[in-house]
Tab-separated table of C-alpha atoms and ligand atoms in Angstrom:
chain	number	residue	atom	x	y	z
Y	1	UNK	CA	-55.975	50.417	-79.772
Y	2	UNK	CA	-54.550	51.980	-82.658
Y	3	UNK	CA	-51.697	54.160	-82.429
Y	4	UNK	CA	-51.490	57.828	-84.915
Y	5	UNK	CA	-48.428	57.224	-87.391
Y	6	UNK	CA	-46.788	59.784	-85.043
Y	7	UNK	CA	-47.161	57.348	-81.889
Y	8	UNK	CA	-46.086	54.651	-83.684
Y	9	UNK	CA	-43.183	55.439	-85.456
Y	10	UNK	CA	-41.419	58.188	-82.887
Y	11	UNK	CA	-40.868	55.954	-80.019
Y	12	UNK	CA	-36.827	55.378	-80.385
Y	13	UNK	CA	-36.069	58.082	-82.517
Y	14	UNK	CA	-34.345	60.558	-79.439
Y	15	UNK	CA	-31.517	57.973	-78.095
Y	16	UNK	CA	-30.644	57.280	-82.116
Y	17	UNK	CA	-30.460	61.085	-83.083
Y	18	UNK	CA	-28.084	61.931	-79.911
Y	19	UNK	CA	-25.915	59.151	-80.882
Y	20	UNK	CA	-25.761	59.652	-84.718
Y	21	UNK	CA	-25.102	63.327	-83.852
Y	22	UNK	CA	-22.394	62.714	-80.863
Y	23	UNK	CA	-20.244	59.607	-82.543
Y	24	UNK	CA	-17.032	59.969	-83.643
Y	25	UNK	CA	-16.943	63.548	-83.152
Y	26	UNK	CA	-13.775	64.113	-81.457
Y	27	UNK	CA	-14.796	66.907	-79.340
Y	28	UNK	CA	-12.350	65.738	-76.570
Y	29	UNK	CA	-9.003	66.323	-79.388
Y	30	UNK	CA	-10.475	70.325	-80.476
Y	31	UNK	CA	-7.387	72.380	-80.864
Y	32	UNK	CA	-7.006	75.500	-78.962
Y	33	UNK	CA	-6.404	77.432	-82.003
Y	34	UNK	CA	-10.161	76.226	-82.915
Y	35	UNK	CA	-11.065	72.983	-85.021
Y	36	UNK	CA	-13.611	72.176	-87.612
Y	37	UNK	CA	-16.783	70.591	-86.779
Y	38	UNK	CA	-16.199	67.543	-88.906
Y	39	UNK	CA	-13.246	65.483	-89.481
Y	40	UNK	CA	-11.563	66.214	-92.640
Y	41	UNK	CA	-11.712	63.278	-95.822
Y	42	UNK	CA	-8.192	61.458	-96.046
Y	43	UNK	CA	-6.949	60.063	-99.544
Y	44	UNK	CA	-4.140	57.887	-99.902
Y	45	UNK	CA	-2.524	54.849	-100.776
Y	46	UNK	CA	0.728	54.319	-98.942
Y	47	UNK	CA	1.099	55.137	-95.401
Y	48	UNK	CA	4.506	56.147	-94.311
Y	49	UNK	CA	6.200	55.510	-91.143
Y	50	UNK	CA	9.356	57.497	-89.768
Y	51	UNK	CA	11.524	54.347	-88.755
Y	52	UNK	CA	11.120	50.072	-89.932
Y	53	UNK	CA	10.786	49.575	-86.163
Y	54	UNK	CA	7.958	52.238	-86.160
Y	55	UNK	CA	6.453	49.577	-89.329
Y	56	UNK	CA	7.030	46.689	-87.970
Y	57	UNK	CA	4.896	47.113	-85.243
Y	58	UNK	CA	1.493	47.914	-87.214
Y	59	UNK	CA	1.821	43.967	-87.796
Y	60	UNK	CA	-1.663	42.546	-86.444
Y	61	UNK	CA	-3.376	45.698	-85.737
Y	62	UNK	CA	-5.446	45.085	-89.283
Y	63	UNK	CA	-8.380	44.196	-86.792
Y	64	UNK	CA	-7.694	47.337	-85.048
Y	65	UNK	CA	-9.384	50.165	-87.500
Y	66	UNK	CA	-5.606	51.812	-88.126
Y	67	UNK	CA	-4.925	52.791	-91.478
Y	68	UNK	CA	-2.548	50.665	-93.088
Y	69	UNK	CA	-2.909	50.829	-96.719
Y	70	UNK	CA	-5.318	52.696	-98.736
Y	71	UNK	CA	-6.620	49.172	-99.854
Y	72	UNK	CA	-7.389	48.422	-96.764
Y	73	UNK	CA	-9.387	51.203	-95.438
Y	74	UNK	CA	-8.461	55.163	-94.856
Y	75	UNK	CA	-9.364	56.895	-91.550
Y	76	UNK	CA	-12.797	57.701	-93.191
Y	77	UNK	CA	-13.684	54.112	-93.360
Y	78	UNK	CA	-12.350	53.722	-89.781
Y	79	UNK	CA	-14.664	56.132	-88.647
Y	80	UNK	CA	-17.554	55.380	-90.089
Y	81	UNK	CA	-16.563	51.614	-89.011
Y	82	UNK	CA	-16.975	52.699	-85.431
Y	83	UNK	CA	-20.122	54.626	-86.293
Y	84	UNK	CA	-21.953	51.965	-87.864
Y	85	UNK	CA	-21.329	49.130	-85.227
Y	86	UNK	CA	-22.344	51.425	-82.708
Y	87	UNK	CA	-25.807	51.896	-84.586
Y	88	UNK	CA	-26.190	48.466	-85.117
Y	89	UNK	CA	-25.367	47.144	-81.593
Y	90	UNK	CA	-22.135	45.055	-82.517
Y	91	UNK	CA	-18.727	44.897	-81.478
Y	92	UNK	CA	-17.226	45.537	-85.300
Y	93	UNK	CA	-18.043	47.068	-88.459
Y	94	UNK	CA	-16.495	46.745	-91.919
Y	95	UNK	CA	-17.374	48.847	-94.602
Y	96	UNK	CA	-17.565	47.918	-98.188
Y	97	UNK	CA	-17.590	48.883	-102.012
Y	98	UNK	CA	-21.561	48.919	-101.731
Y	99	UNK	CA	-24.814	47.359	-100.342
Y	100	UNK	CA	-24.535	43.791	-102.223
Y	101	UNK	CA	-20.935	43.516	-100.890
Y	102	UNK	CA	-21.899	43.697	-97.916
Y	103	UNK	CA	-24.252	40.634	-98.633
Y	104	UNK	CA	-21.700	38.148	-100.804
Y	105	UNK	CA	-18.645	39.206	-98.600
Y	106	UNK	CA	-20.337	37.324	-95.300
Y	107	UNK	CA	-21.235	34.579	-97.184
Y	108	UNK	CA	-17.609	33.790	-98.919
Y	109	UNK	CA	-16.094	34.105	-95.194
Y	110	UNK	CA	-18.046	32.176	-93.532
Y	111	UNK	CA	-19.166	29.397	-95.805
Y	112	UNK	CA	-16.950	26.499	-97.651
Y	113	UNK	CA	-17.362	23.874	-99.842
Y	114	UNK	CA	-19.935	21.501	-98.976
Y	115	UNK	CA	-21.606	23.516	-96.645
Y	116	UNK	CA	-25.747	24.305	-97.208
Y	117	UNK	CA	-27.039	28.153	-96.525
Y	118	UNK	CA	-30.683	28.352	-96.030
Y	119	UNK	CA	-31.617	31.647	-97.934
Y	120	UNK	CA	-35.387	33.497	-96.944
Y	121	UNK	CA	-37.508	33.430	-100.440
Y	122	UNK	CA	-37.948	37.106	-99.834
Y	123	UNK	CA	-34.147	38.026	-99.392
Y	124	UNK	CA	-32.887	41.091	-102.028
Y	125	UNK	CA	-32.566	39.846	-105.276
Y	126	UNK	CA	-29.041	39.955	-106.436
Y	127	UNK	CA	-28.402	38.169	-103.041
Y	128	UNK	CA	-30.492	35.642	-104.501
Y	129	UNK	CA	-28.433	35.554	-108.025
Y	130	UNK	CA	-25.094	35.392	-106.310
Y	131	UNK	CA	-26.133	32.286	-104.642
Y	132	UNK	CA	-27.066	30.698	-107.409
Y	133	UNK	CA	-24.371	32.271	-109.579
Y	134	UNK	CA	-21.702	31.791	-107.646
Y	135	UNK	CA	-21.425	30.322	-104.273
Y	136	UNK	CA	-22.737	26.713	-105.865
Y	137	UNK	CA	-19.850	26.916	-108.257
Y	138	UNK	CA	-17.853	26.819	-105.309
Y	139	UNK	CA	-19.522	23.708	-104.124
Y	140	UNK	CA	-21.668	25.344	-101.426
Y	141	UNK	CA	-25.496	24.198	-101.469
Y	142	UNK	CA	-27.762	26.845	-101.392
Y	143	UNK	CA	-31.954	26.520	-100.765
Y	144	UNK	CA	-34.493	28.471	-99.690
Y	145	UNK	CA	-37.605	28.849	-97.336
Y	146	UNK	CA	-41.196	30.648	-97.630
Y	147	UNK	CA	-41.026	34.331	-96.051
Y	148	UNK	CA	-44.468	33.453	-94.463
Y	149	UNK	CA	-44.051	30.483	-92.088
Y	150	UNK	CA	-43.165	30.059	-88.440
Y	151	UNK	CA	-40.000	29.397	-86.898
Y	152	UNK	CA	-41.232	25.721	-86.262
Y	153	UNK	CA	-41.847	25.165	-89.720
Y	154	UNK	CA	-38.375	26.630	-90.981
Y	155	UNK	CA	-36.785	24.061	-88.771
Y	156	UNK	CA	-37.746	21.609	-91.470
Y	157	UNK	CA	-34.984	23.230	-93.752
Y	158	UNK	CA	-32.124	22.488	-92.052
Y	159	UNK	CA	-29.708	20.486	-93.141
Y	160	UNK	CA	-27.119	17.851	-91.118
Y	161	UNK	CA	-24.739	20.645	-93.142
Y	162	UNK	CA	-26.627	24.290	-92.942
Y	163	UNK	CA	-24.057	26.429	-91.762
Y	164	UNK	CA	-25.702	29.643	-92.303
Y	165	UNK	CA	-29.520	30.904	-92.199
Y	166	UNK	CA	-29.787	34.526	-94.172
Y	167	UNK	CA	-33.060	36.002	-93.748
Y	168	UNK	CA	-33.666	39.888	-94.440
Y	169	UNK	CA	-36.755	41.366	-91.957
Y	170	UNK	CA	-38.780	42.801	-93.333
Y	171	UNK	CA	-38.895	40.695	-96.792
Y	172	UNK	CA	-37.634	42.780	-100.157
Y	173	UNK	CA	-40.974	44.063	-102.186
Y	174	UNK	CA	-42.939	41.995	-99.793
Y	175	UNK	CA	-42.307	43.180	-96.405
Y	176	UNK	CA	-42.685	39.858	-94.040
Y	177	UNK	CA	-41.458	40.285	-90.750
Y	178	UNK	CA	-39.688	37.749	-89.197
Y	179	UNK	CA	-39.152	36.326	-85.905
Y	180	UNK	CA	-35.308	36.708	-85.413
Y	181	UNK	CA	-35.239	35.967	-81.242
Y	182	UNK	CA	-36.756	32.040	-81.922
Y	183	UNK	CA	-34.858	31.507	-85.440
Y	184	UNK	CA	-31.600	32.759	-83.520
Y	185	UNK	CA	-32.623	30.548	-81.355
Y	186	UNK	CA	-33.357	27.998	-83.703
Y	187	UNK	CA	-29.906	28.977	-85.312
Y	188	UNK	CA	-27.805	28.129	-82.568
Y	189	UNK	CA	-29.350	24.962	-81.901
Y	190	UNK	CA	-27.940	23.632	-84.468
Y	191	UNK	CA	-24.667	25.526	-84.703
Y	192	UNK	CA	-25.844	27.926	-87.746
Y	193	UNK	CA	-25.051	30.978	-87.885
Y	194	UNK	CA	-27.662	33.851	-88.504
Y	195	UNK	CA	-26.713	36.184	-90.967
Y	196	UNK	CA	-30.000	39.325	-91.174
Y	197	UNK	CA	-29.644	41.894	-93.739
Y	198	UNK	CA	-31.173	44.955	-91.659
Y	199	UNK	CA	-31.222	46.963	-94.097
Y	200	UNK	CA	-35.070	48.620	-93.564
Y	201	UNK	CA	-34.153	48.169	-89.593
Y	202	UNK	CA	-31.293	50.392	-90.132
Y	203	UNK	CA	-31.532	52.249	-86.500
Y	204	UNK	CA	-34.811	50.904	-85.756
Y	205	UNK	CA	-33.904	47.171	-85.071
Y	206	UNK	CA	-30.649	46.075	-83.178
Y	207	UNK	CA	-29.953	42.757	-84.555
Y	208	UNK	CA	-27.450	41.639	-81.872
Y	209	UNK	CA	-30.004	41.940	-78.923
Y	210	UNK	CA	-32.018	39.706	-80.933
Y	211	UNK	CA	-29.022	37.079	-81.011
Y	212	UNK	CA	-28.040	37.650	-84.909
Y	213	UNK	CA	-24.925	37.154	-85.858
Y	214	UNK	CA	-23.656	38.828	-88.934
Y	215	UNK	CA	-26.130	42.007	-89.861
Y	216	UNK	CA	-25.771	43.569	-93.447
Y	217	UNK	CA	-26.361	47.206	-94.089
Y	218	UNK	CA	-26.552	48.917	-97.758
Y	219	UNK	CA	-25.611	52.200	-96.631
Y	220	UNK	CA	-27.069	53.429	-100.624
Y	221	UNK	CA	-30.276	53.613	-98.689
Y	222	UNK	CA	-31.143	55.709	-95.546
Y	223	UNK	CA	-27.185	55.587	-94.308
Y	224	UNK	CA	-26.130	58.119	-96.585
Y	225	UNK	CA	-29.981	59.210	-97.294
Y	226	UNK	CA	-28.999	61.649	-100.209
Y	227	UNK	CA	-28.909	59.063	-103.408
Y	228	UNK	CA	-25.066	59.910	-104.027
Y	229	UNK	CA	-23.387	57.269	-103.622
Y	230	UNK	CA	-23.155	53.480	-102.732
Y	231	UNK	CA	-21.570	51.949	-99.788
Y	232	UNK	CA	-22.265	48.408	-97.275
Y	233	UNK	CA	-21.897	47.470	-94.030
Y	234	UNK	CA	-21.033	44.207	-92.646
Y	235	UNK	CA	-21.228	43.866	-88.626
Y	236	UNK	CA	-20.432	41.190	-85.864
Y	237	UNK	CA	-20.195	40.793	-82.352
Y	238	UNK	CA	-17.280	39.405	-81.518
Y	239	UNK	CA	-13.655	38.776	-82.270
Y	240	UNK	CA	-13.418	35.335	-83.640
Y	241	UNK	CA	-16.409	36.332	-86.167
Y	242	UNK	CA	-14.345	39.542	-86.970
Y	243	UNK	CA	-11.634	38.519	-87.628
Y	244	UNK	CA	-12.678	35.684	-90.421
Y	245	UNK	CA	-14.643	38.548	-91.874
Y	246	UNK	CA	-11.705	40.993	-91.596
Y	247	UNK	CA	-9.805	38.356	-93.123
Y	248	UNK	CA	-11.529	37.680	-96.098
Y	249	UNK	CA	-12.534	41.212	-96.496
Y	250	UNK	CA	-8.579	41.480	-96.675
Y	251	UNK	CA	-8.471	38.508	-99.044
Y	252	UNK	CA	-10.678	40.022	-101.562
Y	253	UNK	CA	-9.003	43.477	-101.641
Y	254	UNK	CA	-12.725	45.083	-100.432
Y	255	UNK	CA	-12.635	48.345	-99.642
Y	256	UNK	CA	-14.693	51.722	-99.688
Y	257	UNK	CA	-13.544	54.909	-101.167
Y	258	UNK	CA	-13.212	57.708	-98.447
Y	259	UNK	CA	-14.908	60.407	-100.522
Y	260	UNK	CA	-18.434	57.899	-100.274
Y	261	UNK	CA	-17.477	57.313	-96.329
Y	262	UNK	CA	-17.147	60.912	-95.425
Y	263	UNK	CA	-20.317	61.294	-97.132
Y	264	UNK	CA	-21.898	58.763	-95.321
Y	265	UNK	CA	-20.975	60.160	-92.251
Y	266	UNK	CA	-22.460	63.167	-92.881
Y	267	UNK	CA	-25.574	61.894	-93.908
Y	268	UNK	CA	-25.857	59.552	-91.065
Y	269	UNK	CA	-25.819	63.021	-88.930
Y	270	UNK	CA	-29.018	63.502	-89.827
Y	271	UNK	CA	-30.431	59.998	-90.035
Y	272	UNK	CA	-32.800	60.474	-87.118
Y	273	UNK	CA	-34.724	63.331	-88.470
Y	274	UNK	CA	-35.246	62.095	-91.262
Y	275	UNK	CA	-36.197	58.532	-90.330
Y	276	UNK	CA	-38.960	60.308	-88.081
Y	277	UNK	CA	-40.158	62.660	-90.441
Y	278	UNK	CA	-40.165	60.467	-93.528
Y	279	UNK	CA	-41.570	57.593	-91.940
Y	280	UNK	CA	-44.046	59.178	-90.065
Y	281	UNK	CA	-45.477	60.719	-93.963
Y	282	UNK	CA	-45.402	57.319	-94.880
Y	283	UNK	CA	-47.156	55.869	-92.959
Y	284	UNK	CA	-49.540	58.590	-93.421
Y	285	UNK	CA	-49.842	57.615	-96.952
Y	286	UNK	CA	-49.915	54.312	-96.441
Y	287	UNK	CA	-52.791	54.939	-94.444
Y	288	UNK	CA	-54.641	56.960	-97.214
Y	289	UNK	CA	-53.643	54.078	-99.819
Y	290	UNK	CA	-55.121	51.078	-97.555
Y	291	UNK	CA	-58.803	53.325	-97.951
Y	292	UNK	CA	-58.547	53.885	-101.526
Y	293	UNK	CA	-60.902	51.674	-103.429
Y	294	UNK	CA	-59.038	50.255	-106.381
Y	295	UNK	CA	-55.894	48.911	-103.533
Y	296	UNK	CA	-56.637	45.140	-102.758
Y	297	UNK	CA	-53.753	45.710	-100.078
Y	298	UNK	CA	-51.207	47.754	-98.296
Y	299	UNK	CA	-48.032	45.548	-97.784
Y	300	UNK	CA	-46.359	48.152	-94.666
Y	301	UNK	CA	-45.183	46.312	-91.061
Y	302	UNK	CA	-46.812	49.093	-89.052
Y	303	UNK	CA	-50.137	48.282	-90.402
Y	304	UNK	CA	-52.084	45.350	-88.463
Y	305	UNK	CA	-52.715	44.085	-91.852
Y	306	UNK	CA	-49.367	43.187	-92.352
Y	307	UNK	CA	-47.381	39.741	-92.036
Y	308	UNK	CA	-45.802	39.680	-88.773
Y	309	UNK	CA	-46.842	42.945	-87.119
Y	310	UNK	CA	-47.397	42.030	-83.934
Y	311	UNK	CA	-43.221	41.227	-84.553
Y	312	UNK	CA	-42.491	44.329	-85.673
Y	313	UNK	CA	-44.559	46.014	-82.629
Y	314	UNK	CA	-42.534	44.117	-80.026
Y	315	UNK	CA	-39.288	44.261	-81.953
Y	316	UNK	CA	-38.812	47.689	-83.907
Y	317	UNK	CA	-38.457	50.787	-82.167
Y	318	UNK	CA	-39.624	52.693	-85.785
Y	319	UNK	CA	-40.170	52.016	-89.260
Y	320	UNK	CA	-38.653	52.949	-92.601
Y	321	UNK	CA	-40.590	54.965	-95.391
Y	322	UNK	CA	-40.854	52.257	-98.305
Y	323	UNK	CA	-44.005	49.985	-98.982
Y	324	UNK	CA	-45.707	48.001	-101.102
Y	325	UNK	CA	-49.399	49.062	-102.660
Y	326	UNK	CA	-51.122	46.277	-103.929
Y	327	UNK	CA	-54.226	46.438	-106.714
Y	328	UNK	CA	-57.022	45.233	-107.034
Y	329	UNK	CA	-58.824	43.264	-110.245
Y	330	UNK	CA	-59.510	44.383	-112.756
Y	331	UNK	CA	-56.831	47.279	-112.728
Y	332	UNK	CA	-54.160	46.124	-115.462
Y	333	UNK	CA	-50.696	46.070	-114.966
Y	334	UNK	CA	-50.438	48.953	-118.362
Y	335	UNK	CA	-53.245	50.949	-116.086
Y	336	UNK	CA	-50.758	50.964	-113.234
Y	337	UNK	CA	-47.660	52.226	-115.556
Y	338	UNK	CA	-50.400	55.079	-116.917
Y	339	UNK	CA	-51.048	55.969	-112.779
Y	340	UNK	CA	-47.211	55.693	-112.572
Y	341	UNK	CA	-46.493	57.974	-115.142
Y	342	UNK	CA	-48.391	60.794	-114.325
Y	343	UNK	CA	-46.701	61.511	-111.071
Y	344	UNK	CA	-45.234	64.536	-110.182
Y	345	UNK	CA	-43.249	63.960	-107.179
Y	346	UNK	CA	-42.951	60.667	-107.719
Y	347	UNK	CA	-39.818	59.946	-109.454
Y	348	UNK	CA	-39.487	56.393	-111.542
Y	349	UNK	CA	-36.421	54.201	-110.193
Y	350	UNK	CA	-35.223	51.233	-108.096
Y	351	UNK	CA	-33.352	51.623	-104.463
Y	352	UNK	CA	-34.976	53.477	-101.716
Y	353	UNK	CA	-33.721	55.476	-98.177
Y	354	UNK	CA	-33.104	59.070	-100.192
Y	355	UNK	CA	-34.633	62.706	-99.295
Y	356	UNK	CA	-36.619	62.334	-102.593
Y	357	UNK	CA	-39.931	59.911	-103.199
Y	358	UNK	CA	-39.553	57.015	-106.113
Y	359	UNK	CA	-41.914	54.516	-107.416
Y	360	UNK	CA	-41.125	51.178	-108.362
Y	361	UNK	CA	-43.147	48.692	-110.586
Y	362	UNK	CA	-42.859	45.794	-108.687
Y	363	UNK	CA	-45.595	42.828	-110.687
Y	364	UNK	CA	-43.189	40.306	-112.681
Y	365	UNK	CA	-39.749	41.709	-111.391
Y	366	UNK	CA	-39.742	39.572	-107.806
Y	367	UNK	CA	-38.672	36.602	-108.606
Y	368	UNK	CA	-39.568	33.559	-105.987
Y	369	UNK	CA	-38.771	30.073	-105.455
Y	370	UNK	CA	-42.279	29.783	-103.756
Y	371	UNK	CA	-45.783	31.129	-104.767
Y	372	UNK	CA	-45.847	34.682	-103.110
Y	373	UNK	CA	-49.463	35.096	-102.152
Y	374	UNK	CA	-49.151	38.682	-101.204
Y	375	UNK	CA	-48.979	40.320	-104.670
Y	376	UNK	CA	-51.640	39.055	-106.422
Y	377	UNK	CA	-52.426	41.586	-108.888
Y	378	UNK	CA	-50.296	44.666	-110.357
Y	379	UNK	CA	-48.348	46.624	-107.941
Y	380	UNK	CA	-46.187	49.215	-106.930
Y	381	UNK	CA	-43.633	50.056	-104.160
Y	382	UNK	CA	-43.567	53.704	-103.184
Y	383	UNK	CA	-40.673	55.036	-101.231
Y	384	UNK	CA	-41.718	58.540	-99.108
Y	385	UNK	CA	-39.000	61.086	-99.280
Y	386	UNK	CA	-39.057	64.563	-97.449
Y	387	UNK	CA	-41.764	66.342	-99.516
Y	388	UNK	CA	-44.829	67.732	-97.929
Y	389	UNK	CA	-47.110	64.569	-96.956
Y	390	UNK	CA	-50.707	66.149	-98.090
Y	391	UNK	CA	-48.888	66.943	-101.661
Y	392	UNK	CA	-47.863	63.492	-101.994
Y	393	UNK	CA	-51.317	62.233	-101.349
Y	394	UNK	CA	-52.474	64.946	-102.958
Y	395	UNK	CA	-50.150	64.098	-106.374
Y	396	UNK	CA	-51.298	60.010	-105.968
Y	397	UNK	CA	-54.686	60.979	-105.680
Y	398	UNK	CA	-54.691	62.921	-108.942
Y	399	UNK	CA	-53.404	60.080	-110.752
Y	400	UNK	CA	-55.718	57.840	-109.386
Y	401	UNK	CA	-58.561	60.395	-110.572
Y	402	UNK	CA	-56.900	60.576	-114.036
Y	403	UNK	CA	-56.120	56.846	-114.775
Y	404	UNK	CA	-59.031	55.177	-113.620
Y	405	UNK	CA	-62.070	57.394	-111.935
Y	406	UNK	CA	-62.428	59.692	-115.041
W	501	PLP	C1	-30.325	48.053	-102.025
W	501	PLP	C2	-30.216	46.880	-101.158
W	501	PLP	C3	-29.050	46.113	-101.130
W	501	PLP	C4	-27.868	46.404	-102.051
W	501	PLP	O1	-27.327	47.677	-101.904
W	501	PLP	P1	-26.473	48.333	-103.100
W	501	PLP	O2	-25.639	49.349	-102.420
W	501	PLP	O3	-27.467	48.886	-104.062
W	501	PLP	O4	-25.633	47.234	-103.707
W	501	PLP	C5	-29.003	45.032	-100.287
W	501	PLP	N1	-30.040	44.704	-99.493
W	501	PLP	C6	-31.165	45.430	-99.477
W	501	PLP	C7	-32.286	45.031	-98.567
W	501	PLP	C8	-31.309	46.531	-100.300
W	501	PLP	O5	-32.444	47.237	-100.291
């Protein structure tokens, strides 16, 4: 049976939206004199105390979410700290300069010298380049595995020295969904840990109930949801993980600026709307692109088409609203800049999760360690913002008309 993109993208969105609107509201402090709906943003550096003994006994609580110092977090970043590991499912949350902190920071905690990480082929890019770049400077051995096989056949990667498995579900540009219950599995077998950037799952996936152990967040993308700013997310589950992240979070002096966690909080307010409405359109649209003649193929995990859907059915109470459109031969790559450039709506730009739609070139710029079978020809990745649905389609369709029908 297939579901409408309403059925099969609106299924978790109620608990989310209660809990993105009710967290870390303190309705139980509001003063009788009357008290602002939100809490109000906190700059500083130095925190004062009124006595040494008063001091003195902050020591330890740096794995408590107390302000500190302002390098190490202000009660904005505390707040949305608490907000964030409640979304994801874990026990603790740190927050981070941006979304590719959030992916190198995990890695420098928990790997050393000697150590192997086992990197999916479809993981985000820079994660990719900071491997390379710099974690095998440090001595740490870095490889990778195809975004399209089974958990059986990934077991063949493993080293006597993995230490850490970092997959991203679904794949960047390509959209593979993976299994995370068997390769968490698979994981703990042999004492690796499972690091998942969750990104796309952001409120639609909860990585811990599928045993992961470290789940990255670039809050850039739907988190804040207004293109503004950028911000990451780092979670865990329990104390001994938190506190060698916390630790080397520490180490590193990473920290967020409160203005871009305030803002995040506020955007994540509204999260669940417009997660439902945005990916509902898009999967609307990725509907009408999947008929279109000239489109080979429609790279989207709610569409049966789609590696690892019947995953992504089981696991994923939602979907996000970016996708890959894939062309057919013989539309050229300059044919699919000319489609690109007569958009309207469709703004021209990398990162995704704002109110506003953007297109994204995507032929030549993924770059794989394995041949990636799913984008043959030229492509594109859309990402569906809050416009009206039938003038998006209507906008793509124009193009389409003028670039190649005419
Ligand atoms: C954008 C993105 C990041 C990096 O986020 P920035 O805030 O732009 O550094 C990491 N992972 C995924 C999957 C992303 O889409």
């Amino acid at each position: 049976m297939n579901l409408t993109p309403e059925e099969t993208v609106s299924i978790g969105w109620k608990a989310l939206s209660t809990l993105l609107v009710t967290s870390g509201r303190h309705t139980e402090s509001v003063s009788e004199k009357g008290s602002f709906v939100n809490d109000p943003l906190h700059r500083g550096s130095t925190v004062i105390y009124p006595s040494v003994a008063a001091m003195r006994n902050t020591a330890g609580q740096q794995y408590e979410h107390q302000t500190l110092y302002g390098a190490m977090g202000s009660p904005n970043q505390h707040e949305l700290e608490k907000v964030i590991a409640l979304i994801e499912g874990g026990s603790h949350s740190q927050i981070v300069s941006s979304g590719l902190t959030a992916c190198t920071v995990p890695l420098l905690a928990f790997l050393s010298a000697g150590d192997h990480c086992l990197l999916i082929d479809s993981i985000y890019g820079p994660t990719k380049r900071f491997s390379e770049k710099v974690m095998k400077k440090f001595g740490v051995e870095i490889s990778y595995y195809p975004a399209d096989i089974s958990v059986d056949e990934i077991k063949n990667y493993i080293q006597p020295n993995t230490k850490v498995i970092f997959t991203e579900s679904p794949g960047s540009h390509t959209f593979e969904i993976q299994d995370i219950s068997a390769l968490s599995k698979l994981a703990h077998q042999h004492d690796i840990k499972l690091f998942l950037d969750n990104t796309w799952g952001i409120g639609v996936f909860k990585p811990f109930d599928h045993g992961v152990d470290v789940s990255v967040q670039a809050l850039t993308k739907y988190g804040n949801g207004h293109s503004d700013l950028v911000l990451g997310a780092i979670t865990v589950n329990n104390d001994a993980d938190w506190h060698i992240l916390r630790d080397t979070s520490i180490a590193l002096g990473e920290v967020a600026g409160p203005d871009a966690c305030w803002l995040t909080l506020r955007g994540l307010r509204t999260l669940g709307a417009r997660l439902e409405k945005q990916s509902i359109s898009a999967l609307k649209i990725a509907q009408w692109c999947q008929e279109q003649p000239e489109i080979e193929r429609v790279l989207h995990p709610a569409l049966p088409s789609c590696h690892g859907h019947e995953i992504w059915k089981r696991d994923f109470t939602g979907a996000s609203s970016v996708f890959t459109i894939v062309f057919k031969q013989p539309i050229t790559t300059q044919q699919v800049i000319d489609m690109i450039e007569k958009l309207k709506f469709f703004s021209i730009g990398a990162s995704w999760g704002g109110y506003e739609s953007l297109v994204l070139l995507t032929d030549g710029e993924i770059y794989r360690n394995f041949p990636n079978k799913l984008i043959s020809g030229s492509a594109c990745r859309l990402h569906i913002g809050l416009e009206n649905t039938e003038d998006l389609i209507t906008d793509l369709n124009y193009s389409f008309i003028a670039t190649w029908r005419s």
